Amino acid sequence: MENIVYLNRVSDPASAAMLEKAEGDCVETCFERADAQKNQCSFGKSGVCCRICHMGPCRITPKAPKGICGADADTIAARNFLREVVGGTSAHSDHGRHLVLLLKEAATGKAPGYRIKDERALRYAARLYGVEEYDRDADDVALDLADLFLREFSEQEGYLRTLELAPKKRMGVWEAAGVKPHGIDRVVVEAMHRSTMGVDHDYRNLLKHAFTTSLADGWGGARIASIVSDILFGSPTPVASQSNLGVLGEDTVNILIHGHEPALSEVLTVAAADPAVKEYAKAAGASGITLAGICCTANEILMRHGVPVAGNFLQQELAIITGAVEMMVIDVQCCMPSLPDVAANYHTEIVSTADIAKTIGARHVRVEGRDPVRSAKELVKRAIDNYKNRDASKVNIPKNKEPLVAGFSVDAIKYMLGGRYRGSFRPLNDAVMQNRILGVVGIVGCNNAKMKADSYQTILTQELIKRNVLVLQTGCAAIASAKAGLLRPEVALAQAGRGLREVCEAVGIPPVLHMGSCVDNSRVLEAATEIVFEGGLGDDLASVPAVGVAPEWMSEKAIAIGCYFVASGIDVILGNPFYVSGGRNVYDYLHGGAAEDFGACFHLIEDPMEAADAIVAMLNKQRDVLGINKKAERKLFDMADRRAAH
């Protein structure tokens, strides 16, 4: 029975049902813990608590306007903000580094179980970076490309090569603003140095290095991660699947993969599909194996294999509360330390797999070495062995699940717009110039227990497509739309405005495009860059009618993402605030002054309908500057008109 109290916390009935079950099972979730944290520290929320050195911690107040060292509110808020950007950049870039190392091992035959799956993506990337690929063995090309990518991390004197993939005008903006990053590792180390007590005290200087650091993420580590993932695991193409907790099977062995590392999820997908493993499951009394994803790992295996999505960030505990999950395999990022505590109430086993991400109460297993597929099969068999321990009295799987279509990489979009041999963004650019499509909006990021889960992003998505805005989505925001049925093309088309619907039907794309995991936000920038290169909509990313939105963000990764979007010239709307309000100058720069340097800034708008109005105003402003904000008239040409035209 749906409980209105729970539907005030979450948007979908499946999550509401599991919250009700959790209360009955006396299981604590992040929602109860959020209630317990209601009186959060006002100094921390305003960004004016400093614990950089051990003379403090210092808190800035009207009576104590400076810390012991003399740092004021702006210095403290800027240092804290920079360190958050460092955290987000490190997460995505370390993810990218691990993939580059795997690519190098695969190219040299040192990574059994992994190989170059998409040679076309490999050779395209090689040409982008000036690596000779013609008439060369794919492994040799991959080795050279991997070495080049590793230099993107270690470069000390030069700048990131990946920056050269941006429009030339934008590169000039970065040069003028002094924010071009050197190697990723150097930028991150320098950020920590600058924000140490007694080093950089100029809030504007600190903030500029925050944007520099973020560019090392969006145009460095994250972009490299997406490129290498496509080479190793295949470029995403549109694929049909299902989403929400209802994908779990009543009589199947249910295994959830949660985290962000695609390498692990790939071998688990292979292991679960092995005929001998399937027979092992049937011998254990199960009808089969259900492999499903949580969070961004869900997006990785969804868009490459069609593996169903059980839920996004705030559903990781709720999935266990169904009582029907034999094993949850976690790796890095967004995996709550509470998972073993929740699992202790059921038969679920939590297995951690990354040496840098161990969890107390979880069993740690390394799925790598000489035969990672065999290790993965052993893990799946362990989950099958756990099936007999399922307590039927504790099982309650919601029926809620929605069909979806996902996997729209930039390459896939170009193919759908123009075909394999004439793939092009021309039809999209023309539709924008003809006012069929108002513009493009990227909706990205997490969900947040401070807010009604998935509500903001769902309302905003529905409102934008109604107003003829093409929506690109990644990460947990994309999963929110999947659960709301908005990744079903026919549903989204029925809600879309006339112009958007006509274009989507003509070229064969839905009005809401799932583009991957949160690290794949670089794909959104890649798509915007393709629009610029196609012509007709300006010569810089700042001129394209485009806006980014992080409606329910919660992670440091989201801060880094937002910064590299702004630094790239794309305005970003936040659904909840940064912790910088105590530094007035810092707040004003991020929410206004940054536009002087980059042509874009942040905008805090906490209501989705107000955000929709603001986005339309921003898109129209950009259209006015381009001179395209006029209704294109349709005229059916007769023979006389055609003769006159010639």
XYZ file of C-alpha atoms in Angstrom:
646
model
C 0.000 0.000 0.000
C 1.401 3.365 -1.023
C 1.914 5.638 1.950
C 1.604 9.370 1.361
C 4.191 10.057 4.078
C 6.861 8.198 2.125
C 5.813 9.736 -1.172
C 6.745 13.071 0.369
C 10.356 11.813 0.468
C 10.610 9.963 -2.837
C 8.891 10.289 -6.202
C 8.340 6.708 -7.301
C 5.990 4.212 -5.607
C 8.631 1.447 -5.540
C 10.903 3.512 -3.296
C 7.966 4.582 -1.134
C 6.977 0.936 -0.632
C 10.509 0.033 0.429
C 10.643 2.923 2.912
C 7.435 1.622 4.440
C 8.905 -1.891 4.552
C 12.116 -0.559 6.113
C 10.113 0.962 8.939
C 8.318 -2.325 9.495
C 11.618 -4.231 9.412
C 13.222 -1.699 11.814
C 15.930 -0.920 9.252
C 17.502 2.523 9.198
C 18.048 4.198 5.820
C 19.696 7.401 4.636
C 16.323 9.142 4.866
C 16.107 8.581 8.633
C 19.728 9.620 8.998
C 18.961 12.799 7.047
C 16.176 13.570 9.535
C 18.628 13.062 12.394
C 20.960 15.606 10.786
C 18.318 18.319 10.360
C 20.141 20.882 12.498
C 23.228 20.913 10.313
C 26.167 23.146 11.159
C 25.460 26.630 9.797
C 29.191 27.400 9.601
C 29.806 24.346 7.436
C 26.808 25.121 5.203
C 28.026 28.678 4.607
C 31.600 27.490 3.998
C 33.204 29.552 6.778
C 34.490 26.795 9.028
C 38.219 26.294 8.558
C 40.135 23.281 9.813
C 43.057 23.489 7.388
C 45.525 23.912 10.262
C 45.444 22.927 13.922
C 45.364 26.372 15.415
C 41.645 26.075 14.680
C 39.109 25.001 13.744
C 38.086 28.631 13.165
C 34.549 29.808 12.517
C 33.856 33.216 11.003
C 31.230 35.346 12.738
C 30.499 39.105 12.880
C 32.393 39.192 16.180
C 35.270 37.081 14.842
C 35.589 38.092 11.153
C 39.004 36.445 10.725
C 40.567 33.154 11.658
C 43.622 32.912 13.891
C 45.942 33.170 10.868
C 44.035 36.188 9.559
C 42.088 34.407 6.812
C 38.730 36.046 6.151
C 35.450 34.467 5.053
C 36.243 34.699 1.337
C 39.647 33.034 1.699
C 38.196 30.228 3.794
C 35.174 29.655 1.535
C 37.376 29.682 -1.586
C 39.876 27.221 -0.095
C 37.089 24.865 0.944
C 35.483 25.139 -2.500
C 38.791 24.408 -4.257
C 39.303 21.284 -2.167
C 35.827 20.054 -3.108
C 36.668 20.506 -6.784
C 39.899 18.573 -6.148
C 37.887 15.709 -4.646
C 35.548 15.508 -7.630
C 38.336 15.825 -10.184
C 40.378 13.139 -8.433
C 37.453 10.707 -8.444
C 36.764 10.966 -12.169
C 40.406 11.234 -13.190
C 41.566 8.269 -11.102
C 38.746 6.297 -12.730
C 40.200 7.366 -16.094
C 43.761 6.479 -15.076
C 42.770 2.917 -14.107
C 41.121 2.471 -17.513
C 44.199 3.783 -19.349
C 46.400 1.339 -17.432
C 43.970 -1.454 -18.343
C 44.123 -0.397 -22.008
C 47.923 -0.582 -21.895
C 47.809 -4.029 -20.287
C 45.258 -5.235 -22.843
C 47.418 -3.947 -25.693
C 50.453 -5.828 -24.361
C 48.569 -9.037 -23.590
C 48.868 -8.608 -19.825
C 45.126 -8.321 -19.122
C 43.471 -11.693 -19.794
C 39.742 -11.318 -20.207
C 40.026 -7.837 -21.693
C 40.614 -6.826 -25.298
C 40.027 -3.956 -27.690
C 36.353 -4.347 -28.493
C 35.847 -1.255 -30.679
C 38.749 -0.829 -33.097
C 36.874 1.923 -34.930
C 36.730 3.978 -31.707
C 40.432 3.284 -31.156
C 41.454 4.538 -34.576
C 39.185 7.577 -34.365
C 40.714 8.527 -30.992
C 44.217 7.994 -32.406
C 43.508 10.418 -35.244
C 42.124 12.993 -32.789
C 45.371 12.920 -30.836
C 47.729 12.694 -33.804
C 48.753 9.086 -33.171
C 49.644 7.300 -36.406
C 47.145 4.484 -36.972
C 47.026 3.803 -40.710
C 48.145 0.281 -41.623
C 49.232 -0.409 -38.032
C 48.184 -3.234 -35.719
C 45.426 -2.204 -33.316
C 47.423 -3.231 -30.247
C 50.365 -1.084 -31.324
C 48.065 1.898 -31.825
C 46.436 1.267 -28.440
C 49.816 1.132 -26.719
C 50.883 4.496 -28.185
C 47.522 6.035 -27.298
C 47.696 4.691 -23.742
C 51.181 6.167 -23.286
C 49.920 9.533 -24.563
C 46.992 9.407 -22.131
C 49.307 8.590 -19.232
C 51.293 11.711 -20.100
C 48.062 13.688 -19.675
C 48.329 12.777 -16.004
C 52.056 13.343 -15.578
C 52.690 16.394 -17.817
C 54.660 19.020 -15.892
C 55.488 21.759 -18.415
C 53.067 21.504 -21.310
C 49.270 21.599 -21.269
C 46.648 18.885 -21.677
C 46.453 17.643 -25.262
C 42.749 16.982 -24.770
C 42.120 20.744 -24.551
C 42.790 20.850 -28.298
C 39.510 19.007 -28.893
C 37.629 22.176 -27.864
C 36.700 25.001 -30.270
C 39.655 27.316 -30.919
C 37.826 30.330 -29.535
C 37.234 28.534 -26.233
C 40.921 27.646 -26.018
C 41.613 31.357 -26.382
C 39.241 32.093 -23.492
C 41.132 29.654 -21.271
C 44.445 31.189 -22.302
C 43.217 34.714 -21.517
C 41.779 33.657 -18.158
C 44.963 31.796 -17.205
C 43.146 28.539 -16.467
C 44.724 26.078 -18.944
C 45.692 23.001 -16.918
C 49.042 21.251 -17.096
C 49.033 17.536 -16.271
C 46.137 16.301 -14.149
C 48.351 15.161 -11.282
C 50.260 18.454 -11.202
C 47.055 20.499 -11.116
C 45.596 18.454 -8.256
C 48.789 18.606 -6.177
C 49.072 22.337 -6.779
C 45.471 22.820 -5.658
C 46.192 21.115 -2.348
C 49.342 23.205 -1.954
C 47.549 26.479 -2.698
C 44.802 25.739 -0.189
C 47.233 24.859 2.618
C 47.474 27.376 5.468
C 49.828 30.242 4.660
C 49.877 29.899 0.858
C 47.164 31.359 -1.423
C 44.845 33.855 0.296
C 43.290 35.606 -2.736
C 39.790 34.189 -3.178
C 39.727 34.990 -6.900
C 43.090 33.294 -7.453
C 41.883 30.248 -5.549
C 38.651 30.104 -7.537
C 40.457 30.393 -10.842
C 42.542 27.402 -9.896
C 39.302 25.583 -9.044
C 38.214 26.122 -12.647
C 41.657 25.048 -13.879
C 41.369 21.862 -11.832
C 37.874 21.181 -13.138
C 39.069 21.522 -16.732
C 41.644 18.826 -15.981
C 38.601 16.675 -15.177
C 36.110 17.507 -17.936
C 38.657 17.945 -20.727
C 41.149 15.510 -19.204
C 40.425 12.589 -16.909
C 36.693 12.247 -17.541
C 36.994 12.659 -21.304
C 39.815 10.113 -21.411
C 37.744 7.700 -19.298
C 34.875 7.795 -21.796
C 37.200 7.393 -24.789
C 39.001 4.388 -23.284
C 35.748 2.778 -22.091
C 34.454 2.871 -25.650
C 37.668 1.314 -26.977
C 37.759 -1.492 -24.414
C 34.063 -2.228 -23.965
C 32.411 -0.866 -27.103
C 30.842 2.463 -28.034
C 27.280 2.711 -26.715
C 24.430 2.420 -29.182
C 20.694 2.681 -28.451
C 19.500 -0.314 -26.475
C 16.187 -1.259 -24.853
C 15.954 -2.354 -21.223
C 14.007 -1.747 -18.007
C 14.398 0.244 -14.810
C 13.363 0.340 -11.138
C 13.224 -2.222 -8.354
C 10.677 -4.324 -10.209
C 13.474 -5.695 -12.418
C 14.490 -8.016 -9.552
C 13.243 -11.564 -9.964
C 11.015 -13.405 -7.480
C 12.650 -16.745 -8.287
C 16.005 -15.713 -9.737
C 19.362 -15.185 -8.102
C 19.559 -11.394 -7.899
C 22.993 -9.771 -8.120
C 23.399 -6.006 -8.019
C 26.492 -4.197 -9.295
C 26.994 -0.794 -7.699
C 29.658 1.853 -8.165
C 31.456 3.288 -11.158
C 34.130 0.930 -12.565
C 33.105 -0.514 -15.960
C 35.969 -3.026 -15.999
C 34.462 -5.036 -13.126
C 30.914 -4.891 -14.452
C 32.070 -6.155 -17.857
C 33.523 -9.405 -16.493
C 30.529 -9.944 -14.190
C 28.225 -9.574 -17.180
C 30.224 -12.250 -19.005
C 30.236 -14.514 -15.949
C 26.487 -14.294 -15.352
C 25.783 -15.161 -18.990
C 27.954 -18.303 -18.962
C 25.778 -21.407 -19.664
C 27.508 -23.460 -16.954
C 26.868 -20.745 -14.382
C 23.210 -20.562 -15.435
C 22.899 -24.321 -14.975
C 24.492 -23.956 -11.540
C 21.739 -21.476 -10.640
C 19.009 -23.847 -11.819
C 20.548 -26.662 -9.793
C 20.266 -24.370 -6.757
C 16.522 -24.067 -7.343
C 16.468 -20.677 -9.074
C 14.945 -20.124 -12.500
C 17.977 -18.093 -13.572
C 20.180 -15.127 -12.728
C 19.125 -11.488 -12.701
C 22.033 -9.094 -12.979
C 21.079 -5.449 -12.440
C 22.839 -2.174 -11.770
C 22.708 0.616 -9.222
C 24.006 4.149 -9.788
C 26.585 4.776 -12.546
C 27.749 1.194 -12.961
C 24.120 0.633 -13.901
C 24.476 3.146 -16.716
C 27.725 1.566 -17.946
C 26.343 -1.963 -18.326
C 22.928 -0.702 -19.423
C 24.202 1.195 -22.444
C 26.594 -1.553 -23.564
C 24.675 -4.725 -22.688
C 21.077 -3.749 -21.956
C 21.423 -4.927 -18.341
C 18.433 -3.544 -16.390
C 18.735 -0.715 -13.886
C 17.487 -1.419 -10.368
C 17.821 2.194 -9.236
C 19.906 5.277 -8.633
C 21.921 6.561 -5.677
C 19.175 6.833 -3.035
C 17.800 3.376 -3.896
C 20.946 1.410 -3.018
C 19.689 0.610 0.499
C 16.082 0.190 -0.677
C 17.124 -2.515 -3.147
C 18.512 -4.603 -0.278
C 15.323 -4.017 1.735
C 13.365 -5.958 -0.911
C 14.848 -9.019 0.808
C 15.505 -10.552 -2.608
C 19.123 -9.564 -3.296
C 21.659 -12.357 -2.908
C 24.719 -10.180 -3.431
C 25.618 -6.544 -4.000
C 29.044 -6.060 -5.575
C 30.496 -2.601 -4.948
C 33.617 -0.876 -6.211
C 34.268 2.890 -5.989
C 32.274 6.115 -5.524
C 28.772 6.654 -4.132
C 28.676 3.312 -2.251
C 27.278 4.067 1.224
C 29.192 2.643 4.209
C 25.766 1.750 5.635
C 25.224 -1.068 3.130
C 26.561 -3.917 5.344
C 24.411 -2.631 8.245
C 21.275 -2.753 6.080
C 22.268 -6.123 4.606
C 22.687 -7.603 8.107
C 18.881 -7.576 8.407
C 18.535 -9.821 5.374
C 20.605 -12.540 3.705
C 22.340 -10.168 1.267
C 26.132 -10.318 1.094
C 28.036 -7.114 0.336
C 31.259 -7.676 -1.601
C 33.802 -4.904 -2.098
C 36.236 -5.271 -4.987
C 38.531 -2.215 -5.061
C 41.597 -2.042 -2.836
C 41.147 1.736 -2.505
C 37.530 1.331 -1.394
C 37.127 -1.180 1.415
C 34.002 -1.185 3.599
C 33.771 -2.489 7.153
C 31.355 -5.401 7.206
C 31.806 -6.230 3.518
C 33.692 -9.219 2.174
C 36.628 -8.027 0.080
C 37.420 -9.843 -3.179
C 39.807 -8.815 -5.943
C 38.298 -9.640 -9.330
C 41.474 -9.357 -11.375
C 44.762 -11.175 -11.914
C 45.476 -13.829 -14.513
C 41.846 -14.849 -15.005
C 39.339 -12.160 -13.945
C 36.437 -13.927 -15.663
C 37.036 -17.046 -13.564
C 37.126 -14.870 -10.425
C 33.872 -13.260 -11.509
C 32.270 -16.669 -12.074
C 33.283 -17.730 -8.565
C 31.664 -14.584 -7.221
C 28.435 -15.269 -9.128
C 28.431 -18.870 -7.857
C 28.840 -17.570 -4.312
C 25.729 -15.457 -4.849
C 23.915 -18.541 -6.173
C 24.935 -20.487 -3.058
C 23.378 -17.700 -0.989
C 19.997 -18.114 -2.729
C 18.986 -20.897 -0.319
C 19.338 -18.426 2.563
C 16.645 -16.110 1.255
C 13.830 -15.651 3.808
C 10.553 -15.666 1.876
C 8.797 -13.855 4.725
C 11.104 -10.865 4.236
C 10.760 -10.664 0.441
C 8.711 -7.857 -1.064
C 9.699 -6.818 -4.576
C 7.734 -3.830 -5.905
C 6.081 -4.453 -9.251
C 7.154 -1.052 -10.542
C 9.406 -1.098 -13.600
C 9.541 0.965 -16.766
C 10.844 0.181 -20.251
C 13.598 2.489 -21.506
C 15.920 3.212 -24.401
C 19.456 4.300 -23.505
C 22.976 4.440 -24.931
C 23.117 7.628 -27.015
C 26.822 8.269 -27.429
C 27.818 11.215 -29.621
C 28.726 8.761 -32.364
C 25.290 7.138 -32.094
C 23.551 10.523 -32.260
C 25.542 11.485 -35.376
C 24.582 8.182 -36.973
C 20.884 8.649 -36.176
C 20.963 12.213 -37.493
C 22.835 11.474 -40.711
C 23.662 7.814 -41.203
C 26.921 5.863 -41.056
C 28.537 7.525 -44.071
C 27.169 11.028 -43.624
C 26.838 11.190 -39.849
C 26.382 14.823 -38.916
C 24.820 17.216 -36.428
C 23.483 19.253 -39.377
C 19.818 18.234 -38.903
C 19.992 19.223 -35.209
C 21.668 22.561 -35.948
C 19.093 23.283 -38.642
C 16.241 22.442 -36.274
C 17.612 24.883 -33.688
C 18.098 27.625 -36.292
C 14.578 27.024 -37.642
C 13.133 27.331 -34.116
C 11.769 23.795 -34.158
C 14.033 23.125 -31.165
C 14.618 25.985 -28.743
C 17.961 24.628 -27.542
C 19.722 21.818 -25.733
C 19.873 21.236 -21.956
C 22.039 18.729 -20.095
C 20.444 17.464 -16.870
C 23.018 15.616 -14.795
C 24.011 14.611 -11.300
C 22.905 12.679 -8.250
C 19.839 12.696 -6.056
C 19.955 14.044 -2.535
C 18.235 12.999 0.698
C 17.687 16.693 1.513
C 15.177 16.852 -1.325
C 12.250 14.769 -2.516
C 14.144 12.189 -4.526
C 13.914 12.560 -8.319
C 11.160 15.181 -8.128
C 13.064 18.243 -9.371
C 14.698 16.493 -12.287
C 11.508 14.743 -13.394
C 9.377 17.900 -13.283
C 12.072 19.894 -15.071
C 12.555 17.273 -17.787
C 8.824 17.107 -18.486
C 8.546 20.890 -18.605
C 11.537 21.372 -20.895
C 10.500 18.860 -23.547
C 7.038 20.423 -23.468
C 8.753 23.713 -24.366
C 10.650 22.190 -27.315
C 13.991 21.742 -25.538
C 16.070 18.657 -26.366
C 17.290 17.087 -23.103
C 20.558 15.179 -22.676
C 20.967 13.205 -19.448
C 23.604 11.217 -17.577
C 24.058 9.476 -14.250
C 21.368 9.269 -11.605
C 19.375 12.014 -13.326
C 18.979 9.741 -16.343
C 17.835 6.883 -14.094
C 15.250 9.210 -12.529
C 13.816 9.865 -15.986
C 13.865 6.146 -16.732
C 11.763 5.408 -13.642
C 9.330 8.175 -14.647
C 8.888 6.620 -18.085
C 10.619 9.506 -19.843
C 13.208 7.250 -21.496
C 10.373 5.520 -23.336
C 10.447 7.375 -26.663
C 6.701 7.128 -27.205
C 5.940 8.574 -23.752
C 8.400 11.424 -24.108
C 7.189 12.190 -27.638
C 3.600 12.384 -26.404
C 4.677 15.039 -23.871
C 7.018 16.953 -26.177
C 6.177 20.245 -27.858
C 5.178 20.187 -31.511
C 8.484 21.349 -32.958
C 10.627 18.995 -30.884
C 8.289 16.089 -31.565
C 8.377 16.657 -35.331
C 12.178 16.773 -35.409
C 12.551 13.692 -33.202
C 10.101 11.707 -35.309
C 11.796 12.808 -38.534
C 15.335 11.818 -37.507
C 14.437 8.919 -35.221
C 15.649 10.132 -31.825
C 13.672 10.563 -28.590
C 13.430 14.002 -26.921
C 15.315 12.747 -23.820
C 18.681 11.157 -24.628
C 20.457 8.939 -22.102
C 24.193 9.567 -22.669
C 25.776 7.434 -19.957
C 27.239 7.616 -16.465
C 28.338 10.737 -14.583
C 31.880 10.454 -15.960
C 30.232 10.677 -19.388
C 29.272 14.312 -18.859
C 32.266 14.877 -21.106
C 30.029 13.428 -23.853
C 27.627 16.326 -23.319
C 30.497 18.762 -23.912
C 31.542 16.689 -26.916
C 28.022 16.994 -28.339
C 28.040 20.770 -27.787
C 31.426 20.953 -29.517
C 30.054 19.008 -32.501
C 27.266 21.589 -32.747
C 29.864 24.362 -32.907
C 31.962 22.537 -35.510
C 28.864 21.847 -37.623
C 28.369 25.594 -38.057
C 25.562 28.104 -37.955
C 25.344 28.448 -34.173
C 28.448 30.482 -33.403
C 32.112 29.646 -33.050
C 32.260 28.952 -29.311
C 30.450 26.799 -26.778
C 29.186 29.987 -25.099
C 27.243 30.881 -28.247
C 25.316 27.605 -28.476
C 21.767 27.748 -27.026
C 22.631 25.297 -24.255
C 22.356 25.135 -20.457
C 23.516 22.605 -17.863
C 21.475 21.661 -14.791
C 22.422 19.764 -11.619
C 18.990 19.547 -9.952
C 19.624 17.288 -6.944
C 23.417 17.098 -6.811
C 25.218 15.983 -3.642
C 28.780 14.964 -4.599
C 32.090 16.787 -4.948
C 32.127 15.266 -8.429
C 29.085 17.382 -9.288
C 30.950 20.544 -8.215
C 33.858 19.688 -10.517
C 31.424 18.921 -13.348
C 29.586 22.202 -12.849
C 32.871 24.111 -12.873
C 34.101 22.597 -16.111
C 30.752 23.327 -17.767
C 30.951 26.975 -16.673
C 34.614 27.208 -17.706
C 33.553 25.821 -21.094
C 31.046 28.661 -21.509
C 27.818 26.875 -20.527
C 25.623 28.326 -17.763
C 24.784 25.888 -14.967
C 21.665 25.876 -12.793
C 21.957 24.345 -9.328
C 18.957 22.923 -7.480
C 20.681 23.325 -4.104
C 23.510 25.638 -3.061
C 27.262 25.400 -2.763
C 28.692 25.855 0.735
C 30.064 29.327 -0.033
C 27.385 31.789 1.060
C 29.492 33.014 4.000
C 32.105 34.342 1.561
C 30.093 37.053 -0.163
C 32.717 37.794 -2.813
C 33.152 34.088 -3.507
C 29.397 33.648 -3.926
C 29.121 36.682 -6.195
C 31.998 35.521 -8.405
C 30.637 32.009 -8.876
C 27.088 33.273 -9.473
C 27.945 36.237 -11.676
C 31.541 37.394 -11.909
C 32.701 34.163 -13.561
C 30.747 35.230 -16.659
C 33.314 37.979 -17.261
C 36.024 35.324 -17.576
C 34.135 32.448 -19.188
C 30.877 33.781 -20.617
C 28.911 31.669 -18.135
C 28.301 31.260 -14.402
C 26.217 29.379 -11.834
C 22.565 30.127 -11.037
C 20.891 28.855 -7.847
C 17.219 28.060 -8.525
C 15.553 25.735 -6.032
C 12.166 25.384 -7.773
C 11.958 23.307 -10.985
C 9.276 25.434 -12.643
C 11.262 28.593 -11.977
C 14.288 26.796 -13.399
C 12.346 25.946 -16.568
C 11.385 29.612 -17.023
C 14.988 30.722 -16.430
C 16.341 28.157 -18.900
C 13.956 29.275 -21.621
C 15.000 32.888 -20.995
C 18.693 31.914 -21.220
C 18.168 29.974 -24.438
C 16.219 32.847 -25.978
C 18.954 35.290 -24.995
C 21.521 33.131 -26.771
C 19.231 32.838 -29.777
C 18.828 36.624 -29.873
C 22.598 37.062 -29.981
C 22.816 34.566 -32.849
C 19.971 36.322 -34.679
C 17.921 33.134 -35.037
C 15.105 33.873 -32.617
C 12.367 34.037 -35.181
C 9.720 31.610 -36.221
C 10.662 29.836 -39.423
C 7.670 29.863 -41.763
C 6.689 26.760 -43.625
C 5.935 27.211 -47.313
C 4.880 24.518 -49.719
C 6.589 25.351 -53.016
C 4.634 24.951 -56.251
C 6.296 24.701 -59.647
C 6.218 28.468 -60.194
C 7.984 29.017 -56.864
C 10.655 26.497 -57.806
C 11.274 28.180 -61.170
C 11.526 31.564 -59.438
C 14.046 30.177 -56.985
C 16.298 29.245 -59.887
